[in-house]
Amino acid sequence: MKVKKQITQLTPYQPGKPIEEVKKELGLSKVTKLASNENPFGSSPKVKEAIQQELAFLNIYPDGYSASLREKVANFLNVKEEQLIFGNGSDEVIQILCRAVLTKESNTVMAAPTFPQYKHNAVIEGAEIREVPLVNGEHDLDEMANQINEDTRIVWVCNPNNPSGNYISKERFLSFMKKVPADVLVVSDEAYFEYVEAEDYPETISLLDTYPNLMILRTFSKAHGLAALRIGYGIASEKIIKLIEPAREPFNTSRIAQAAAIAALEDEQFIKTCYEKNREGLQQFYAFCEKYQLSYYPSQANFILIDFERSGNEVFQYLLENGFIVRSGEALGFPTSARITVGSQEQNAEIIECLSKMIEQKVEVQ
């Protein structure tokens, strides 16, 4: 069988090791996963009630248009229902955009390192990839603007950025938008929006009228705790949504996911609590880094990237053998770092204690 040449250049996405696999492999009774930026506090009790009610209808296809969820999100964000597109996670909306917009004659601009699915999907479509290195963990927006030419179709802005956790301020974002040609789509990926603390973070939804070439991505996988159900969405002008909708698969979000997302939006107190606990958790990691003089990026998300000045794979392996799953920076473009999801206060304290022993004992990992 012959496949696209560009497919042979890619490797499948490698998720973090499952907890049960690590327990079995290493003979551990307790394993804590802090690798995939999931919400350690689960999801709202309202979500579980909504899911229970949907279990009687598993034989019926979901609403392909996500009408009830569409109405709920539109009212929540104060946008028109026609300005929304839903996907099997925001990852699928990225895929839809690439499928609808990119060709082998076009190019797409992004930071590096950043969320890998921008590049992955663009490569599949045969587009030229223009990567601009981060500067101190932040998007170099000036150089990204310089990389745009007549063949550029999409510019990806991950805000906050994954894996660094940095954010782009309103002033910088507006300055960048003014430089981008009107026929180039700017995608502001805001997967960690609910965790952002910075007061000067851009309110992008209010910019949609001014910049019809702007699209915003958000998800229910992170703060809302619905990662297992895979549901996210895009917000843009009615024109953009209408143009890309044909690239969306029918029935691409399940009825359980739709019902759960509706319920999640109804529990704002749950999100507030998760936000506050996440900020407290980050302070635990900041104090740890300052104690051992470790470099890190202040995070606006629910993870932190820490430079241990040694192989990220070594740190990963040491933690794995001690019952903690994290992401090695070597797979993320930061070879001497590890990305750690902020857990509960207890989980944070436990992994910090483990890391402290590694540093103090100068542990060598085989």
Short mmCIF file of C-alpha atoms in Angstrom, two decimals:
data_model
loop_
_atom_site.label_atom_id
_atom_site.label_comp_id
_atom_site.label_asym_id
_atom_site.label_seq_id
_atom_site.Cartn_x
_atom_site.Cartn_y
_atom_site.Cartn_z
CA MET A 1 0.00 0.00 0.00
CA LYS A 2 1.22 3.49 -0.84
CA VAL A 3 0.62 6.41 1.48
CA LYS A 4 1.41 10.09 1.26
CA LYS A 5 5.15 10.63 1.29
CA GLN A 6 4.85 13.10 4.16
CA ILE A 7 3.13 10.48 6.35
CA THR A 8 6.36 8.45 6.37
CA GLN A 9 8.10 11.40 8.06
CA LEU A 10 5.73 11.30 11.03
CA THR A 11 5.39 9.14 14.11
CA PRO A 12 2.10 8.53 15.94
CA TYR A 13 1.43 10.65 19.01
CA GLN A 14 3.00 9.01 22.05
CA PRO A 15 0.88 9.61 25.16
CA GLY A 16 2.27 9.21 28.64
CA LYS A 17 2.43 5.70 30.05
CA PRO A 18 -0.85 4.45 31.59
CA ILE A 19 -0.85 4.11 35.36
CA GLU A 20 -1.68 0.40 35.32
CA GLU A 21 1.14 -0.35 32.87
CA VAL A 22 3.68 1.41 35.10
CA LYS A 23 2.42 -0.43 38.19
CA LYS A 24 2.80 -3.77 36.44
CA GLU A 25 6.14 -2.98 34.82
CA LEU A 26 7.84 -1.65 37.93
CA GLY A 27 5.96 -3.55 40.62
CA LEU A 28 4.56 -0.41 42.20
CA SER A 29 1.38 -0.25 44.27
CA LYS A 30 0.90 3.50 43.85
CA VAL A 31 1.52 5.60 40.75
CA THR A 32 0.64 9.28 40.30
CA LYS A 33 0.22 10.59 36.76
CA LEU A 34 1.25 14.22 36.30
CA ALA A 35 2.04 14.06 32.60
CA SER A 36 -0.98 15.04 30.50
CA ASN A 37 -2.20 18.25 32.18
CA GLU A 38 -5.43 16.63 33.30
CA ASN A 39 -7.50 18.13 36.10
CA PRO A 40 -6.50 16.31 39.32
CA PHE A 41 -9.81 17.27 40.90
CA GLY A 42 -11.93 15.45 38.34
CA SER A 43 -15.05 17.09 36.98
CA SER A 44 -18.17 18.74 38.37
CA PRO A 45 -20.74 16.49 40.13
CA LYS A 46 -23.25 17.95 37.67
CA VAL A 47 -21.32 16.28 34.86
CA LYS A 48 -21.75 12.84 36.38
CA GLU A 49 -25.50 13.40 36.74
CA ALA A 50 -25.78 14.49 33.10
CA ILE A 51 -23.84 11.45 31.88
CA GLN A 52 -26.07 9.10 33.87
CA GLN A 53 -29.16 10.48 32.14
CA GLU A 54 -27.65 9.90 28.70
CA LEU A 55 -26.87 6.23 29.27
CA ALA A 56 -30.40 5.25 28.22
CA PHE A 57 -29.79 6.62 24.71
CA LEU A 58 -26.54 4.94 23.66
CA ASN A 59 -28.28 3.35 20.66
CA ILE A 60 -29.10 6.74 19.15
CA TYR A 61 -26.69 8.87 17.13
CA PRO A 62 -25.72 12.20 18.70
CA ASP A 63 -26.89 15.51 17.31
CA GLY A 64 -24.27 16.18 14.64
CA TYR A 65 -24.86 19.91 14.94
CA SER A 66 -24.52 19.88 18.76
CA ALA A 67 -27.55 22.18 18.91
CA SER A 68 -28.11 22.21 22.69
CA LEU A 69 -24.43 22.59 23.47
CA ARG A 70 -24.10 25.18 20.72
CA GLU A 71 -26.84 27.27 22.29
CA LYS A 72 -25.31 26.90 25.76
CA VAL A 73 -21.80 27.91 24.67
CA ALA A 74 -23.08 30.79 22.52
CA ASN A 75 -24.99 32.24 25.47
CA PHE A 76 -22.07 31.64 27.83
CA LEU A 77 -19.62 33.48 25.56
CA ASN A 78 -22.11 36.00 24.16
CA VAL A 79 -21.47 35.01 20.53
CA LYS A 80 -23.76 33.78 17.76
CA GLU A 81 -24.43 30.07 17.47
CA GLU A 82 -23.17 30.24 13.88
CA GLN A 83 -19.75 31.31 15.19
CA LEU A 84 -19.02 27.92 16.75
CA ILE A 85 -17.64 24.60 15.58
CA PHE A 86 -17.29 21.56 17.83
CA GLY A 87 -14.71 18.81 17.66
CA ASN A 88 -13.53 15.58 19.23
CA GLY A 89 -11.30 17.69 21.43
CA SER A 90 -9.83 20.95 20.15
CA ASP A 91 -7.28 18.67 18.46
CA GLU A 92 -9.91 17.75 15.90
CA VAL A 93 -10.70 21.40 15.23
CA ILE A 94 -6.99 21.83 14.44
CA GLN A 95 -7.25 18.88 12.08
CA ILE A 96 -10.37 20.33 10.46
CA LEU A 97 -8.64 23.67 9.91
CA CYS A 98 -5.59 22.07 8.31
CA ARG A 99 -7.73 19.84 6.14
CA ALA A 100 -9.88 22.75 4.98
CA VAL A 101 -7.22 25.42 4.49
CA LEU A 102 -3.73 24.01 3.92
CA THR A 103 -2.33 22.64 0.65
CA LYS A 104 1.13 21.67 -0.58
CA GLU A 105 1.37 25.10 -2.22
CA SER A 106 0.79 26.91 1.09
CA ASN A 107 2.73 27.46 4.30
CA THR A 108 1.85 27.80 7.97
CA VAL A 109 3.70 29.70 10.72
CA MET A 110 4.10 28.62 14.34
CA ALA A 111 6.39 28.91 17.34
CA ALA A 112 8.84 26.17 18.30
CA PRO A 113 8.50 24.36 20.61
CA THR A 114 4.73 24.53 20.85
CA PHE A 115 1.73 22.18 20.74
CA PRO A 116 2.86 19.54 18.21
CA GLN A 117 -0.50 18.91 16.54
CA TYR A 118 -0.24 22.15 14.51
CA LYS A 119 2.83 20.84 12.74
CA HIS A 120 1.67 17.23 12.63
CA ASN A 121 -1.55 18.02 10.77
CA ALA A 122 0.10 20.59 8.50
CA VAL A 123 2.70 18.02 7.44
CA ILE A 124 -0.06 15.57 6.51
CA GLU A 125 -1.55 18.21 4.21
CA GLY A 126 1.86 18.75 2.60
CA ALA A 127 2.15 22.40 3.63
CA GLU A 128 5.48 24.12 4.27
CA ILE A 129 6.16 24.51 7.99
CA ARG A 130 7.70 27.78 9.15
CA GLU A 131 8.82 27.45 12.76
CA VAL A 132 10.05 30.42 14.79
CA PRO A 133 12.06 29.59 17.93
CA LEU A 134 10.72 30.77 21.27
CA VAL A 135 12.63 33.56 23.03
CA ASN A 136 12.85 32.92 26.77
CA GLY A 137 9.92 30.55 26.39
CA GLU A 138 7.77 33.15 24.64
CA HIS A 139 6.48 33.49 21.08
CA ASP A 140 8.67 35.76 18.94
CA LEU A 141 5.69 37.50 17.36
CA ASP A 142 7.76 39.97 15.38
CA GLU A 143 9.65 37.20 13.61
CA MET A 144 6.46 35.20 13.15
CA ALA A 145 4.97 38.21 11.38
CA ASN A 146 8.11 38.45 9.22
CA GLN A 147 7.66 34.83 8.14
CA ILE A 148 4.24 35.52 6.64
CA ASN A 149 4.11 35.80 2.85
CA GLU A 150 1.54 35.48 0.07
CA ASP A 151 1.42 31.68 0.55
CA THR A 152 0.76 31.75 4.29
CA ARG A 153 -2.66 30.42 5.26
CA ILE A 154 -2.56 29.87 9.04
CA VAL A 155 -0.53 31.30 11.92
CA TRP A 156 -0.77 29.37 15.20
CA VAL A 157 -0.54 31.19 18.53
CA CYS A 158 -0.62 28.95 21.60
CA ASN A 159 -1.64 31.14 24.51
CA PRO A 160 -0.62 30.07 27.14
CA ASN A 161 2.03 28.12 25.29
CA ASN A 162 2.44 24.40 25.77
CA PRO A 163 5.00 23.29 26.96
CA SER A 164 6.48 26.48 28.41
CA GLY A 165 3.37 27.90 30.12
CA ASN A 166 4.16 31.49 29.06
CA TYR A 167 1.45 33.81 27.81
CA ILE A 168 1.13 36.61 25.28
CA SER A 169 -0.16 39.90 26.67
CA LYS A 170 -3.04 41.85 25.18
CA GLU A 171 -0.68 44.61 23.98
CA ARG A 172 1.63 42.17 22.19
CA PHE A 173 -1.24 40.21 20.68
CA LEU A 174 -2.98 43.32 19.33
CA SER A 175 0.28 44.61 17.87
CA PHE A 176 0.74 41.26 16.14
CA MET A 177 -2.80 41.14 14.76
CA LYS A 178 -2.30 44.53 13.14
CA LYS A 179 0.65 43.14 11.18
CA VAL A 180 -1.12 40.03 9.89
CA PRO A 181 -2.74 40.31 6.42
CA ALA A 182 -6.53 40.02 6.46
CA ASP A 183 -6.48 36.84 4.35
CA VAL A 184 -4.24 34.95 6.80
CA LEU A 185 -6.02 33.06 9.59
CA VAL A 186 -4.64 33.55 13.10
CA VAL A 187 -5.56 30.71 15.47
CA SER A 188 -5.36 31.58 19.16
CA ASP A 189 -5.25 28.25 20.98
CA GLU A 190 -6.53 28.88 24.50
CA ALA A 191 -6.77 25.35 25.88
CA TYR A 192 -5.70 26.56 29.33
CA PHE A 193 -7.81 29.72 29.32
CA GLU A 194 -9.59 28.92 32.61
CA TYR A 195 -6.27 28.75 34.47
CA VAL A 196 -4.92 32.13 33.35
CA GLU A 197 -4.19 34.61 36.14
CA ALA A 198 -2.53 37.45 34.19
CA GLU A 199 -4.64 40.59 34.14
CA ASP A 200 -3.29 41.64 30.73
CA TYR A 201 -4.22 38.39 29.00
CA PRO A 202 -6.06 39.27 25.76
CA GLU A 203 -9.86 39.06 25.68
CA THR A 204 -9.88 37.57 22.20
CA ILE A 205 -13.61 37.02 21.80
CA SER A 206 -14.18 40.78 21.85
CA LEU A 207 -11.66 41.06 18.98
CA LEU A 208 -13.60 38.86 16.55
CA ASP A 209 -15.55 41.78 15.09
CA THR A 210 -12.37 43.78 14.52
CA TYR A 211 -10.36 40.85 13.15
CA PRO A 212 -12.52 38.51 11.04
CA ASN A 213 -9.37 36.46 10.34
CA LEU A 214 -9.12 35.40 14.01
CA MET A 215 -10.16 32.00 15.36
CA ILE A 216 -10.10 30.93 19.01
CA LEU A 217 -9.78 27.35 20.25
CA ARG A 218 -10.94 26.16 23.66
CA THR A 219 -11.55 22.80 25.26
CA PHE A 220 -13.43 20.97 27.98
CA SER A 221 -10.49 18.58 28.49
CA LYS A 222 -8.48 20.65 30.94
CA ALA A 223 -10.12 22.74 33.69
CA HIS A 224 -13.55 21.17 33.12
CA GLY A 225 -12.08 17.71 33.57
CA LEU A 226 -13.64 16.04 30.51
CA ALA A 227 -10.44 14.74 28.90
CA ALA A 228 -11.85 11.21 28.55
CA LEU A 229 -14.87 12.47 26.60
CA ARG A 230 -12.89 14.46 24.00
CA ILE A 231 -14.80 17.65 23.28
CA GLY A 232 -13.53 21.09 22.34
CA TYR A 233 -14.59 23.95 20.09
CA GLY A 234 -13.59 26.83 17.88
CA ILE A 235 -14.98 30.39 17.82
CA ALA A 236 -14.69 32.56 14.72
CA SER A 237 -16.67 34.65 12.26
CA GLU A 238 -19.74 33.05 10.71
CA LYS A 239 -17.94 33.12 7.36
CA ILE A 240 -14.96 31.09 8.59
CA ILE A 241 -17.17 28.52 10.33
CA LYS A 242 -19.29 28.09 7.21
CA LEU A 243 -16.18 27.57 5.07
CA ILE A 244 -14.59 24.89 7.27
CA GLU A 245 -17.74 23.00 8.38
CA PRO A 246 -17.68 20.65 5.35
CA ALA A 247 -14.34 19.28 6.62
CA ARG A 248 -15.95 18.19 9.90
CA GLU A 249 -16.98 14.54 10.16
CA PRO A 250 -20.67 13.81 10.89
CA PHE A 251 -21.51 12.90 14.49
CA ASN A 252 -17.96 13.83 15.54
CA THR A 253 -18.86 14.50 19.19
CA SER A 254 -20.78 11.99 21.29
CA ARG A 255 -24.11 12.73 22.97
CA ILE A 256 -22.49 11.93 26.35
CA ALA A 257 -19.73 14.47 25.71
CA GLN A 258 -22.24 17.10 24.64
CA ALA A 259 -24.39 16.58 27.73
CA ALA A 260 -21.34 16.60 29.99
CA ALA A 261 -20.06 19.83 28.47
CA ILE A 262 -23.42 21.54 29.01
CA ALA A 263 -23.38 20.49 32.66
CA ALA A 264 -19.77 21.58 33.07
CA LEU A 265 -20.61 25.10 31.93
CA GLU A 266 -23.32 25.29 34.58
CA ASP A 267 -20.85 24.82 37.44
CA GLU A 268 -18.70 27.94 37.46
CA GLN A 269 -17.88 27.43 41.15
CA PHE A 270 -16.10 24.18 40.29
CA ILE A 271 -13.89 26.00 37.78
CA LYS A 272 -13.17 28.76 40.29
CA THR A 273 -12.13 26.22 42.91
CA CYS A 274 -9.87 24.39 40.46
CA TYR A 275 -8.31 27.71 39.43
CA GLU A 276 -7.53 28.64 43.03
CA LYS A 277 -6.10 25.20 43.87
CA ASN A 278 -3.97 25.32 40.73
CA ARG A 279 -2.47 28.69 41.69
CA GLU A 280 -1.70 27.31 45.16
CA GLY A 281 -0.08 24.27 43.57
CA LEU A 282 2.09 26.39 41.33
CA GLN A 283 3.34 28.25 44.40
CA GLN A 284 4.49 24.90 45.83
CA PHE A 285 6.58 24.29 42.72
CA TYR A 286 7.88 27.87 42.61
CA ALA A 287 9.10 27.55 46.21
CA PHE A 288 10.80 24.24 45.34
CA CYS A 289 12.54 25.78 42.33
CA GLU A 290 13.73 28.78 44.30
CA LYS A 291 15.05 26.56 47.11
CA TYR A 292 17.24 24.60 44.69
CA GLN A 293 17.88 27.51 42.31
CA LEU A 294 16.21 25.77 39.38
CA SER A 295 15.15 27.73 36.31
CA TYR A 296 11.47 27.63 35.39
CA TYR A 297 8.90 29.61 33.45
CA PRO A 298 6.12 31.23 35.51
CA SER A 299 3.06 29.36 34.28
CA GLN A 300 -0.39 30.56 33.29
CA ALA A 301 -1.54 26.96 32.84
CA ASN A 302 -1.89 23.85 35.02
CA PHE A 303 1.66 22.62 34.44
CA ILE A 304 5.19 23.85 35.00
CA LEU A 305 8.34 23.34 32.93
CA ILE A 306 11.41 23.03 35.16
CA ASP A 307 15.02 22.96 33.99
CA PHE A 308 16.92 20.39 36.07
CA GLU A 309 20.18 20.94 34.13
CA ARG A 310 20.39 17.24 33.36
CA SER A 311 18.79 14.92 30.84
CA GLY A 312 15.02 15.23 30.88
CA ASN A 313 14.84 11.51 30.19
CA GLU A 314 16.87 10.82 33.31
CA VAL A 315 14.49 12.91 35.41
CA PHE A 316 11.53 11.16 33.79
CA GLN A 317 13.00 7.71 34.50
CA TYR A 318 13.89 8.54 38.09
CA LEU A 319 10.38 9.78 38.79
CA LEU A 320 8.85 6.81 36.98
CA GLU A 321 10.76 4.37 39.15
CA ASN A 322 9.46 6.25 42.19
CA GLY A 323 5.83 6.17 41.07
CA PHE A 324 5.39 9.47 39.20
CA ILE A 325 4.63 9.87 35.51
CA VAL A 326 5.68 13.23 33.98
CA ARG A 327 6.77 14.37 30.51
CA SER A 328 10.42 14.49 29.62
CA GLY A 329 11.50 17.79 28.14
CA GLU A 330 13.56 15.88 25.58
CA ALA A 331 10.32 15.06 23.75
CA LEU A 332 9.12 18.67 24.03
CA GLY A 333 12.10 20.63 22.77
CA PHE A 334 13.59 21.33 26.21
CA PRO A 335 16.16 18.52 26.64
CA THR A 336 17.22 19.30 30.21
CA SER A 337 13.72 19.92 31.54
CA ALA A 338 10.61 18.07 32.67
CA ARG A 339 7.01 19.22 32.35
CA ILE A 340 4.97 18.44 35.45
CA THR A 341 1.20 18.77 35.72
CA VAL A 342 0.09 20.61 38.85
CA GLY A 343 -1.71 18.04 41.00
CA SER A 344 -3.47 18.19 44.33
CA GLN A 345 -1.60 19.73 47.25
CA GLU A 346 -0.71 16.23 48.47
CA GLN A 347 0.46 15.04 45.05
CA ASN A 348 2.60 18.16 44.60
CA ALA A 349 4.19 17.70 48.01
CA GLU A 350 4.97 14.04 47.25
CA ILE A 351 6.65 14.65 43.90
CA ILE A 352 8.56 17.64 45.27
CA GLU A 353 9.89 15.46 48.09
CA CYS A 354 10.97 12.88 45.52
CA LEU A 355 12.67 15.50 43.34
CA SER A 356 14.38 17.01 46.38
CA LYS A 357 15.96 13.64 47.16
CA MET A 358 17.12 13.34 43.57
CA ILE A 359 18.83 16.73 43.73
CA GLU A 360 20.30 16.39 47.22
CA GLN A 361 21.61 12.88 46.64
CA LYS A 362 22.79 13.70 43.11
CA VAL A 363 21.09 10.52 41.97
CA GLU A 364 22.47 8.92 38.82
CA VAL A 365 19.76 7.24 36.76
CA GLN A 366 20.72 4.31 34.59
#
